[in-house]
Amino acid sequence: MNTFFRAASLGLMLGLNPWLAQAQTEASERMAQRIDQRQERQAQRLAEASSTGQLTAREQHRLARQQQHTARMEQRAEADGQLSRREARRLEHSQDHNSRAIARQKHDGQTQPQQQP
């Protein structure tokens, strides 16, 4: 009887395998899209803070390098065509870190020196 259940479950697994693969691919694409959108929003936040003078040149450079590091992490994670949950968690953790750094630097009271005319 136990063998029957094993055979039945194996048959179900084999029959559902294409469906599961498609579901994993769709989830991977959604995670990648979410990460891409967040990267864009953070880049916009950096650009806005730079244009309003809320960041010094050094802060701007450091934050841009952090964003580049996260972008490279994303490229490596997506190199195999899939973004695993673990990779997505690592990317989101890096983006969380970058987001907090942007917020701290924008509101720390240091501003870009005004240029003399």
CSV table of N, CA, C and O in Angstrom, one decimal:
chain,number,residue,atom,x,y,z
A,1,MET,N,0.8,-1.2,0.0
A,1,MET,CA,0.0,0.0,0.0
A,1,MET,C,0.9,1.3,0.0
A,1,MET,O,0.6,2.2,-0.7
A,2,ASN,N,1.9,1.2,0.8
A,2,ASN,CA,2.8,2.4,0.9
A,2,ASN,C,3.4,2.6,-0.5
A,2,ASN,O,3.6,3.8,-0.9
A,3,THR,N,3.8,1.6,-1.2
A,3,THR,CA,4.4,1.7,-2.6
A,3,THR,C,3.4,2.4,-3.5
A,3,THR,O,3.8,3.2,-4.3
A,4,PHE,N,2.1,2.1,-3.4
A,4,PHE,CA,1.1,2.7,-4.2
A,4,PHE,C,1.1,4.2,-4.0
A,4,PHE,O,1.0,5.0,-5.0
A,5,PHE,N,1.1,4.7,-2.8
A,5,PHE,CA,1.1,6.1,-2.5
A,5,PHE,C,2.3,6.8,-3.0
A,5,PHE,O,2.2,7.9,-3.5
A,6,ARG,N,3.4,6.1,-2.9
A,6,ARG,CA,4.7,6.7,-3.4
A,6,ARG,C,4.6,6.9,-4.9
A,6,ARG,O,5.0,7.9,-5.5
A,7,ALA,N,4.1,5.8,-5.6
A,7,ALA,CA,4.0,5.9,-7.0
A,7,ALA,C,3.0,7.0,-7.5
A,7,ALA,O,3.2,7.7,-8.4
A,8,ALA,N,1.9,7.1,-6.7
A,8,ALA,CA,0.9,8.1,-7.0
A,8,ALA,C,1.4,9.5,-6.8
A,8,ALA,O,1.2,10.4,-7.7
A,9,SER,N,2.1,9.7,-5.7
A,9,SER,CA,2.7,11.0,-5.5
A,9,SER,C,3.7,11.4,-6.5
A,9,SER,O,3.9,12.5,-6.9
A,10,LEU,N,4.5,10.4,-6.9
A,10,LEU,CA,5.6,10.6,-7.9
A,10,LEU,C,4.9,11.0,-9.2
A,10,LEU,O,5.3,11.9,-9.9
A,11,GLY,N,3.8,10.3,-9.6
A,11,GLY,CA,3.1,10.6,-10.8
A,11,GLY,C,2.5,12.0,-10.8
A,11,GLY,O,2.6,12.8,-11.8
A,12,LEU,N,2.0,12.4,-9.6
A,12,LEU,CA,1.5,13.8,-9.5
A,12,LEU,C,2.6,14.8,-9.6
A,12,LEU,O,2.4,15.9,-10.3
A,13,MET,N,3.7,14.5,-9.0
A,13,MET,CA,4.8,15.5,-9.1
A,13,MET,C,5.3,15.6,-10.5
A,13,MET,O,5.6,16.7,-10.9
A,14,LEU,N,5.4,14.5,-11.2
A,14,LEU,CA,5.8,14.6,-12.6
A,14,LEU,C,4.8,15.3,-13.5
A,14,LEU,O,5.2,16.1,-14.4
A,15,GLY,N,3.6,15.1,-13.2
A,15,GLY,CA,2.5,15.8,-14.0
A,15,GLY,C,2.4,17.3,-13.7
A,15,GLY,O,2.1,18.1,-14.6
A,16,LEU,N,2.7,17.7,-12.5
A,16,LEU,CA,2.6,19.1,-12.1
A,16,LEU,C,3.9,19.8,-12.3
A,16,LEU,O,4.0,21.0,-12.2
A,17,ASN,N,5.0,19.1,-12.7
A,17,ASN,CA,6.3,19.7,-12.8
A,17,ASN,C,6.3,20.9,-13.8
A,17,ASN,O,6.9,22.0,-13.4
A,18,PRO,N,5.7,20.9,-14.9
A,18,PRO,CA,5.7,22.0,-15.8
A,18,PRO,C,5.0,23.2,-15.2
A,18,PRO,O,5.4,24.4,-15.3
A,19,TRP,N,3.9,22.9,-14.5
A,19,TRP,CA,3.1,24.0,-13.9
A,19,TRP,C,3.9,24.7,-12.8
A,19,TRP,O,3.9,25.9,-12.7
A,20,LEU,N,4.6,23.9,-12.0
A,20,LEU,CA,5.4,24.4,-10.9
A,20,LEU,C,6.6,25.2,-11.5
A,20,LEU,O,6.9,26.3,-10.9
A,21,ALA,N,7.2,24.8,-12.5
A,21,ALA,CA,8.3,25.5,-13.1
A,21,ALA,C,7.8,26.9,-13.6
A,21,ALA,O,8.5,27.9,-13.5
A,22,GLN,N,6.6,26.9,-14.3
A,22,GLN,CA,6.1,28.1,-14.8
A,22,GLN,C,5.8,29.1,-13.6
A,22,GLN,O,6.0,30.3,-13.7
A,23,ALA,N,5.2,28.6,-12.5
A,23,ALA,CA,4.9,29.4,-11.4
A,23,ALA,C,6.1,30.0,-10.7
A,23,ALA,O,6.2,31.1,-10.3
A,24,GLN,N,7.2,29.2,-10.7
A,24,GLN,CA,8.5,29.7,-10.1
A,24,GLN,C,9.1,30.8,-11.0
A,24,GLN,O,9.6,31.7,-10.5
A,25,THR,N,9.0,30.6,-12.3
A,25,THR,CA,9.5,31.6,-13.3
A,25,THR,C,8.7,32.9,-13.1
A,25,THR,O,9.3,33.9,-13.1
A,26,GLU,N,7.4,32.8,-13.0
A,26,GLU,CA,6.6,34.0,-12.9
A,26,GLU,C,6.9,34.7,-11.6
A,26,GLU,O,7.0,35.9,-11.5
A,27,ALA,N,7.1,34.0,-10.5
A,27,ALA,CA,7.4,34.6,-9.2
A,27,ALA,C,8.8,35.2,-9.3
A,27,ALA,O,9.0,36.3,-8.7
A,28,SER,N,9.7,34.6,-10.0
A,28,SER,CA,11.1,35.1,-10.1
A,28,SER,C,11.0,36.4,-10.9
A,28,SER,O,11.7,37.4,-10.6
A,29,GLU,N,10.2,36.5,-11.9
A,29,GLU,CA,10.1,37.7,-12.7
A,29,GLU,C,9.4,38.8,-11.9
A,29,GLU,O,9.9,40.0,-12.0
A,30,ARG,N,8.4,38.5,-11.1
A,30,ARG,CA,7.8,39.5,-10.2
A,30,ARG,C,8.8,40.1,-9.2
A,30,ARG,O,8.9,41.3,-9.0
A,31,MET,N,9.6,39.2,-8.6
A,31,MET,CA,10.6,39.7,-7.7
A,31,MET,C,11.7,40.6,-8.4
A,31,MET,O,12.0,41.6,-7.8
A,32,ALA,N,12.1,40.2,-9.6
A,32,ALA,CA,13.1,41.0,-10.3
A,32,ALA,C,12.5,42.3,-10.7
A,32,ALA,O,13.2,43.4,-10.6
A,33,GLN,N,11.2,42.4,-11.1
A,33,GLN,CA,10.6,43.6,-11.5
A,33,GLN,C,10.5,44.5,-10.2
A,33,GLN,O,10.7,45.7,-10.3
A,34,ARG,N,10.1,44.0,-9.1
A,34,ARG,CA,10.0,44.7,-7.9
A,34,ARG,C,11.3,45.4,-7.5
A,34,ARG,O,11.4,46.5,-7.1
A,35,ILE,N,12.4,44.6,-7.6
A,35,ILE,CA,13.7,45.0,-7.3
A,35,ILE,C,14.2,46.1,-8.2
A,35,ILE,O,14.7,47.2,-7.8
A,36,ASP,N,13.9,46.0,-9.5
A,36,ASP,CA,14.2,47.0,-10.5
A,36,ASP,C,13.5,48.3,-10.2
A,36,ASP,O,14.1,49.4,-10.3
A,37,GLN,N,12.2,48.2,-9.9
A,37,GLN,CA,11.5,49.4,-9.6
A,37,GLN,C,12.0,50.2,-8.4
A,37,GLN,O,12.1,51.4,-8.4
A,38,ARG,N,12.4,49.4,-7.4
A,38,ARG,CA,12.9,50.0,-6.2
A,38,ARG,C,14.3,50.7,-6.5
A,38,ARG,O,14.6,51.8,-6.0
A,39,GLN,N,15.1,50.0,-7.3
A,39,GLN,CA,16.4,50.6,-7.7
A,39,GLN,C,16.2,52.0,-8.4
A,39,GLN,O,16.9,52.9,-8.1
A,40,GLU,N,15.2,52.0,-9.3
A,40,GLU,CA,14.9,53.3,-10.0
A,40,GLU,C,14.4,54.3,-9.0
A,40,GLU,O,14.8,55.5,-9.1
A,41,ARG,N,13.5,54.0,-8.1
A,41,ARG,CA,13.0,55.0,-7.1
A,41,ARG,C,14.2,55.5,-6.2
A,41,ARG,O,14.2,56.7,-6.0
A,42,GLN,N,15.1,54.6,-5.8
A,42,GLN,CA,16.2,55.1,-5.0
A,42,GLN,C,17.1,56.0,-5.8
A,42,GLN,O,17.7,57.0,-5.3
A,43,ALA,N,17.3,55.7,-7.1
A,43,ALA,CA,18.1,56.5,-8.0
A,43,ALA,C,17.5,57.9,-8.1
A,43,ALA,O,18.2,58.9,-8.1
A,44,GLN,N,16.2,57.9,-8.2
A,44,GLN,CA,15.5,59.2,-8.3
A,44,GLN,C,15.6,60.0,-7.0
A,44,GLN,O,15.8,61.2,-7.0
A,45,ARG,N,15.6,59.3,-5.9
A,45,ARG,CA,15.8,60.0,-4.6
A,45,ARG,C,17.2,60.6,-4.5
A,45,ARG,O,17.3,61.7,-4.0
A,46,LEU,N,18.1,59.9,-5.0
A,46,LEU,CA,19.5,60.4,-5.0
A,46,LEU,C,19.6,61.6,-5.9
A,46,LEU,O,20.3,62.6,-5.5
A,47,ALA,N,19.1,61.5,-7.0
A,47,ALA,CA,19.2,62.6,-8.0
A,47,ALA,C,18.5,63.9,-7.4
A,47,ALA,O,19.0,65.0,-7.5
A,48,GLU,N,17.3,63.7,-6.8
A,48,GLU,CA,16.6,64.8,-6.2
A,48,GLU,C,17.4,65.4,-5.1
A,48,GLU,O,17.5,66.7,-5.0
A,49,ALA,N,17.9,64.6,-4.2
A,49,ALA,CA,18.7,65.1,-3.1
A,49,ALA,C,20.0,65.9,-3.6
A,49,ALA,O,20.4,66.9,-3.0
A,50,SER,N,20.6,65.4,-4.6
A,50,SER,CA,21.8,66.0,-5.2
A,50,SER,C,21.4,67.4,-5.8
A,50,SER,O,22.1,68.4,-5.6
A,51,SER,N,20.3,67.4,-6.5
A,51,SER,CA,19.9,68.7,-7.2
A,51,SER,C,19.5,69.7,-6.2
A,51,SER,O,19.7,70.9,-6.5
A,52,THR,N,18.9,69.3,-5.1
A,52,THR,CA,18.5,70.3,-4.1
A,52,THR,C,19.6,70.7,-3.1
A,52,THR,O,19.4,71.6,-2.3
A,53,GLY,N,20.7,70.1,-3.2
A,53,GLY,CA,21.9,70.4,-2.4
A,53,GLY,C,21.8,69.7,-1.0
A,53,GLY,O,22.6,70.1,-0.1
A,54,GLN,N,21.0,68.7,-0.8
A,54,GLN,CA,20.9,68.1,0.5
A,54,GLN,C,22.1,67.2,0.7
A,54,GLN,O,22.3,66.7,1.9
A,55,LEU,N,22.8,66.8,-0.3
A,55,LEU,CA,24.0,65.9,-0.1
A,55,LEU,C,25.3,66.6,-0.5
A,55,LEU,O,25.3,67.4,-1.4
A,56,THR,N,26.3,66.3,0.3
A,56,THR,CA,27.6,66.8,-0.1
A,56,THR,C,28.1,65.9,-1.2
A,56,THR,O,27.6,64.9,-1.5
A,57,ALA,N,29.2,66.4,-1.9
A,57,ALA,CA,29.8,65.6,-3.0
A,57,ALA,C,30.2,64.2,-2.5
A,57,ALA,O,30.0,63.2,-3.2
A,58,ARG,N,30.8,64.2,-1.3
A,58,ARG,CA,31.3,62.9,-0.7
A,58,ARG,C,30.1,62.0,-0.4
A,58,ARG,O,30.2,60.8,-0.7
A,59,GLU,N,29.1,62.5,0.1
A,59,GLU,CA,27.9,61.7,0.4
A,59,GLU,C,27.3,61.1,-0.9
A,59,GLU,O,26.9,60.0,-0.9
A,60,GLN,N,27.2,62.0,-1.8
A,60,GLN,CA,26.6,61.6,-3.1
A,60,GLN,C,27.4,60.5,-3.7
A,60,GLN,O,26.9,59.5,-4.2
A,61,HIS,N,28.7,60.6,-3.7
A,61,HIS,CA,29.6,59.6,-4.3
A,61,HIS,C,29.5,58.3,-3.6
A,61,HIS,O,29.3,57.2,-4.2
A,62,ARG,N,29.4,58.3,-2.2
A,62,ARG,CA,29.3,57.1,-1.4
A,62,ARG,C,28.0,56.4,-1.7
A,62,ARG,O,27.9,55.2,-1.9
A,63,LEU,N,26.9,57.2,-1.7
A,63,LEU,CA,25.6,56.6,-1.9
A,63,LEU,C,25.5,56.0,-3.4
A,63,LEU,O,24.9,54.9,-3.6
A,64,ALA,N,26.1,56.7,-4.3
A,64,ALA,CA,26.1,56.2,-5.7
A,64,ALA,C,26.8,54.8,-5.8
A,64,ALA,O,26.4,53.9,-6.5
A,65,ARG,N,27.9,54.8,-5.1
A,65,ARG,CA,28.7,53.5,-5.1
A,65,ARG,C,27.9,52.4,-4.4
A,65,ARG,O,27.9,51.2,-4.9
A,66,GLN,N,27.2,52.7,-3.4
A,66,GLN,CA,26.3,51.6,-2.8
A,66,GLN,C,25.3,51.2,-3.8
A,66,GLN,O,25.0,50.0,-3.8
A,67,GLN,N,24.7,52.1,-4.5
A,67,GLN,CA,23.7,51.7,-5.5
A,67,GLN,C,24.3,50.9,-6.6
A,67,GLN,O,23.7,49.9,-7.0
A,68,GLN,N,25.5,51.2,-7.0
A,68,GLN,CA,26.2,50.4,-8.0
A,68,GLN,C,26.5,49.0,-7.5
A,68,GLN,O,26.4,48.0,-8.3
A,69,HIS,N,26.9,48.9,-6.3
A,69,HIS,CA,27.1,47.6,-5.7
A,69,HIS,C,25.9,46.7,-5.7
A,69,HIS,O,25.9,45.5,-6.1
A,70,THR,N,24.7,47.3,-5.3
A,70,THR,CA,23.5,46.6,-5.4
A,70,THR,C,23.1,46.2,-6.8
A,70,THR,O,22.6,45.1,-7.0
A,71,ALA,N,23.4,47.0,-7.8
A,71,ALA,CA,23.1,46.7,-9.2
A,71,ALA,C,23.9,45.6,-9.6
A,71,ALA,O,23.5,44.7,-10.4
A,72,ARG,N,25.2,45.5,-9.2
A,72,ARG,CA,26.1,44.4,-9.6
A,72,ARG,C,25.6,43.1,-8.9
A,72,ARG,O,25.6,42.1,-9.6
A,73,MET,N,25.2,43.2,-7.7
A,73,MET,CA,24.6,42.0,-7.0
A,73,MET,C,23.4,41.5,-7.8
A,73,MET,O,23.3,40.3,-8.0
A,74,GLU,N,22.6,42.4,-8.3
A,74,GLU,CA,21.4,42.0,-9.0
A,74,GLU,C,21.8,41.3,-10.4
A,74,GLU,O,21.2,40.3,-10.7
A,75,GLN,N,22.8,41.9,-11.0
A,75,GLN,CA,23.2,41.3,-12.3
A,75,GLN,C,23.8,39.9,-12.1
A,75,GLN,O,23.5,39.0,-12.8
A,76,ARG,N,24.5,39.7,-11.0
A,76,ARG,CA,25.1,38.3,-10.7
A,76,ARG,C,23.9,37.4,-10.3
A,76,ARG,O,24.0,36.2,-10.7
A,77,ALA,N,23.0,37.9,-9.6
A,77,ALA,CA,21.9,37.0,-9.2
A,77,ALA,C,21.0,36.6,-10.4
A,77,ALA,O,20.5,35.5,-10.4
A,78,GLU,N,20.8,37.5,-11.3
A,78,GLU,CA,20.0,37.2,-12.5
A,78,GLU,C,20.8,36.5,-13.6
A,78,GLU,O,20.2,36.3,-14.7
A,79,ALA,N,22.0,36.3,-13.4
A,79,ALA,CA,22.9,35.7,-14.5
A,79,ALA,C,22.4,34.4,-15.0
A,79,ALA,O,22.5,34.1,-16.2
A,80,ASP,N,21.8,33.6,-14.1
A,80,ASP,CA,21.3,32.3,-14.5
A,80,ASP,C,19.9,32.3,-15.1
A,80,ASP,O,19.3,31.2,-15.4
A,81,GLY,N,19.3,33.5,-15.2
A,81,GLY,CA,18.0,33.6,-15.7
A,81,GLY,C,16.9,33.4,-14.6
A,81,GLY,O,15.7,33.6,-14.9
A,82,GLN,N,17.2,33.1,-13.4
A,82,GLN,CA,16.3,33.0,-12.3
A,82,GLN,C,16.7,33.8,-11.2
A,82,GLN,O,17.9,34.0,-11.0
A,83,LEU,N,15.8,34.3,-10.4
A,83,LEU,CA,16.1,35.0,-9.2
A,83,LEU,C,15.5,34.2,-8.0
A,83,LEU,O,14.3,34.1,-7.9
A,84,SER,N,16.3,33.5,-7.3
A,84,SER,CA,15.8,32.7,-6.2
A,84,SER,C,15.3,33.6,-5.0
A,84,SER,O,15.6,34.8,-4.9
A,85,ARG,N,14.6,33.0,-4.1
A,85,ARG,CA,14.1,33.7,-3.0
A,85,ARG,C,15.2,34.2,-2.1
A,85,ARG,O,15.2,35.3,-1.6
A,86,ARG,N,16.2,33.4,-2.0
A,86,ARG,CA,17.4,33.8,-1.2
A,86,ARG,C,18.1,35.0,-1.8
A,86,ARG,O,18.5,35.9,-1.1
A,87,GLU,N,18.3,35.0,-3.1
A,87,GLU,CA,18.9,36.1,-3.8
A,87,GLU,C,18.1,37.3,-3.7
A,87,GLU,O,18.6,38.4,-3.5
A,88,ALA,N,16.8,37.2,-3.8
A,88,ALA,CA,15.9,38.3,-3.7
A,88,ALA,C,15.9,38.9,-2.3
A,88,ALA,O,15.9,40.2,-2.1
A,89,ARG,N,16.0,38.1,-1.3
A,89,ARG,CA,16.1,38.5,0.1
A,89,ARG,C,17.4,39.3,0.3
A,89,ARG,O,17.4,40.4,0.9
A,90,ARG,N,18.5,38.8,-0.3
A,90,ARG,CA,19.8,39.5,-0.1
A,90,ARG,C,19.7,40.9,-0.8
A,90,ARG,O,20.2,41.9,-0.3
A,91,LEU,N,19.1,40.9,-2.0
A,91,LEU,CA,19.0,42.2,-2.7
A,91,LEU,C,18.1,43.2,-2.0
A,91,LEU,O,18.5,44.3,-1.9
A,92,GLU,N,17.0,42.7,-1.4
A,92,GLU,CA,16.2,43.6,-0.7
A,92,GLU,C,16.8,44.1,0.6
A,92,GLU,O,16.7,45.2,1.0
A,93,HIS,N,17.6,43.2,1.2
A,93,HIS,CA,18.4,43.7,2.4
A,93,HIS,C,19.4,44.8,2.0
A,93,HIS,O,19.5,45.8,2.7
A,94,SER,N,20.0,44.6,0.9
A,94,SER,CA,21.0,45.6,0.4
A,94,SER,C,20.2,46.9,0.1
A,94,SER,O,20.7,48.0,0.4
A,95,GLN,N,19.0,46.8,-0.5
A,95,GLN,CA,18.3,48.0,-0.9
A,95,GLN,C,17.7,48.7,0.4
A,95,GLN,O,17.7,49.9,0.5
A,96,ASP,N,17.4,47.9,1.4
A,96,ASP,CA,17.0,48.5,2.7
A,96,ASP,C,18.1,49.3,3.3
A,96,ASP,O,17.9,50.4,3.8
A,97,HIS,N,19.3,48.7,3.3
A,97,HIS,CA,20.5,49.4,3.8
A,97,HIS,C,20.7,50.7,3.0
A,97,HIS,O,20.9,51.8,3.6
A,98,ASN,N,20.6,50.6,1.7
A,98,ASN,CA,20.8,51.8,0.9
A,98,ASN,C,19.7,52.9,1.1
A,98,ASN,O,20.0,54.1,1.2
A,99,SER,N,18.5,52.4,1.3
A,99,SER,CA,17.4,53.4,1.5
A,99,SER,C,17.6,54.1,2.8
A,99,SER,O,17.4,55.3,2.9
A,100,ARG,N,18.0,53.4,3.9
A,100,ARG,CA,18.2,54.0,5.2
A,100,ARG,C,19.4,55.0,5.1
A,100,ARG,O,19.4,56.1,5.6
A,101,ALA,N,20.4,54.6,4.3
A,101,ALA,CA,21.6,55.5,4.2
A,101,ALA,C,21.2,56.8,3.4
A,101,ALA,O,21.6,57.9,3.8
A,102,ILE,N,20.4,56.7,2.4
A,102,ILE,CA,19.9,57.9,1.7
A,102,ILE,C,19.1,58.8,2.6
A,102,ILE,O,19.4,60.0,2.6
A,103,ALA,N,18.2,58.2,3.3
A,103,ALA,CA,17.4,59.0,4.3
A,103,ALA,C,18.3,59.7,5.3
A,103,ALA,O,18.1,60.9,5.6
A,104,ARG,N,19.2,59.0,5.9
A,104,ARG,CA,20.1,59.6,6.9
A,104,ARG,C,20.9,60.7,6.3
A,104,ARG,O,21.0,61.8,6.9
A,105,GLN,N,21.5,60.5,5.1
A,105,GLN,CA,22.3,61.5,4.5
A,105,GLN,C,21.5,62.7,4.1
A,105,GLN,O,22.0,63.9,4.1
A,106,LYS,N,20.3,62.5,3.6
A,106,LYS,CA,19.5,63.6,3.1
A,106,LYS,C,19.1,64.6,4.3
A,106,LYS,O,19.0,65.8,4.1
A,107,HIS,N,19.0,64.0,5.5
A,107,HIS,CA,18.4,64.8,6.6
A,107,HIS,C,19.5,65.0,7.7
A,107,HIS,O,19.1,65.3,8.8
A,108,ASP,N,20.7,64.9,7.4
A,108,ASP,CA,21.7,65.1,8.4
A,108,ASP,C,22.2,66.5,8.6
A,108,ASP,O,23.1,66.8,9.4
A,109,GLY,N,21.7,67.4,7.9
A,109,GLY,CA,22.0,68.8,8.0
A,109,GLY,C,23.2,69.3,7.2
A,109,GLY,O,23.4,70.5,7.1
A,110,GLN,N,23.9,68.4,6.7
A,110,GLN,CA,25.1,68.8,5.8
A,110,GLN,C,24.5,69.1,4.4
A,110,GLN,O,23.7,68.3,3.9
A,111,THR,N,25.0,70.1,3.8
A,111,THR,CA,24.5,70.5,2.5
A,111,THR,C,25.7,70.8,1.6
A,111,THR,O,26.8,71.0,2.1
A,112,GLN,N,25.4,70.8,0.4
A,112,GLN,CA,26.4,71.1,-0.7
A,112,GLN,C,26.8,72.6,-0.5
A,112,GLN,O,25.9,73.5,-0.4
A,113,PRO,N,28.1,72.9,-0.4
A,113,PRO,CA,28.5,74.3,-0.3
A,113,PRO,C,27.9,75.2,-1.5
A,113,PRO,O,27.9,74.7,-2.6
A,114,GLN,N,27.5,76.4,-1.2
A,114,GLN,CA,27.0,77.3,-2.2
A,114,GLN,C,28.2,77.8,-3.0
A,114,GLN,O,29.2,78.2,-2.4
A,115,GLN,N,28.1,77.8,-4.3
A,115,GLN,CA,29.2,78.3,-5.1
A,115,GLN,C,29.1,79.9,-5.2
A,115,GLN,O,28.0,80.4,-5.2
A,116,GLN,N,30.3,80.5,-5.1
A,116,GLN,CA,30.3,81.9,-5.2
A,116,GLN,C,30.2,82.4,-6.6
A,116,GLN,O,30.8,81.8,-7.5
A,117,PRO,N,29.4,83.5,-6.8
A,117,PRO,CA,29.2,84.0,-8.2
A,117,PRO,C,30.5,84.6,-8.8
A,117,PRO,O,31.4,85.0,-8.2
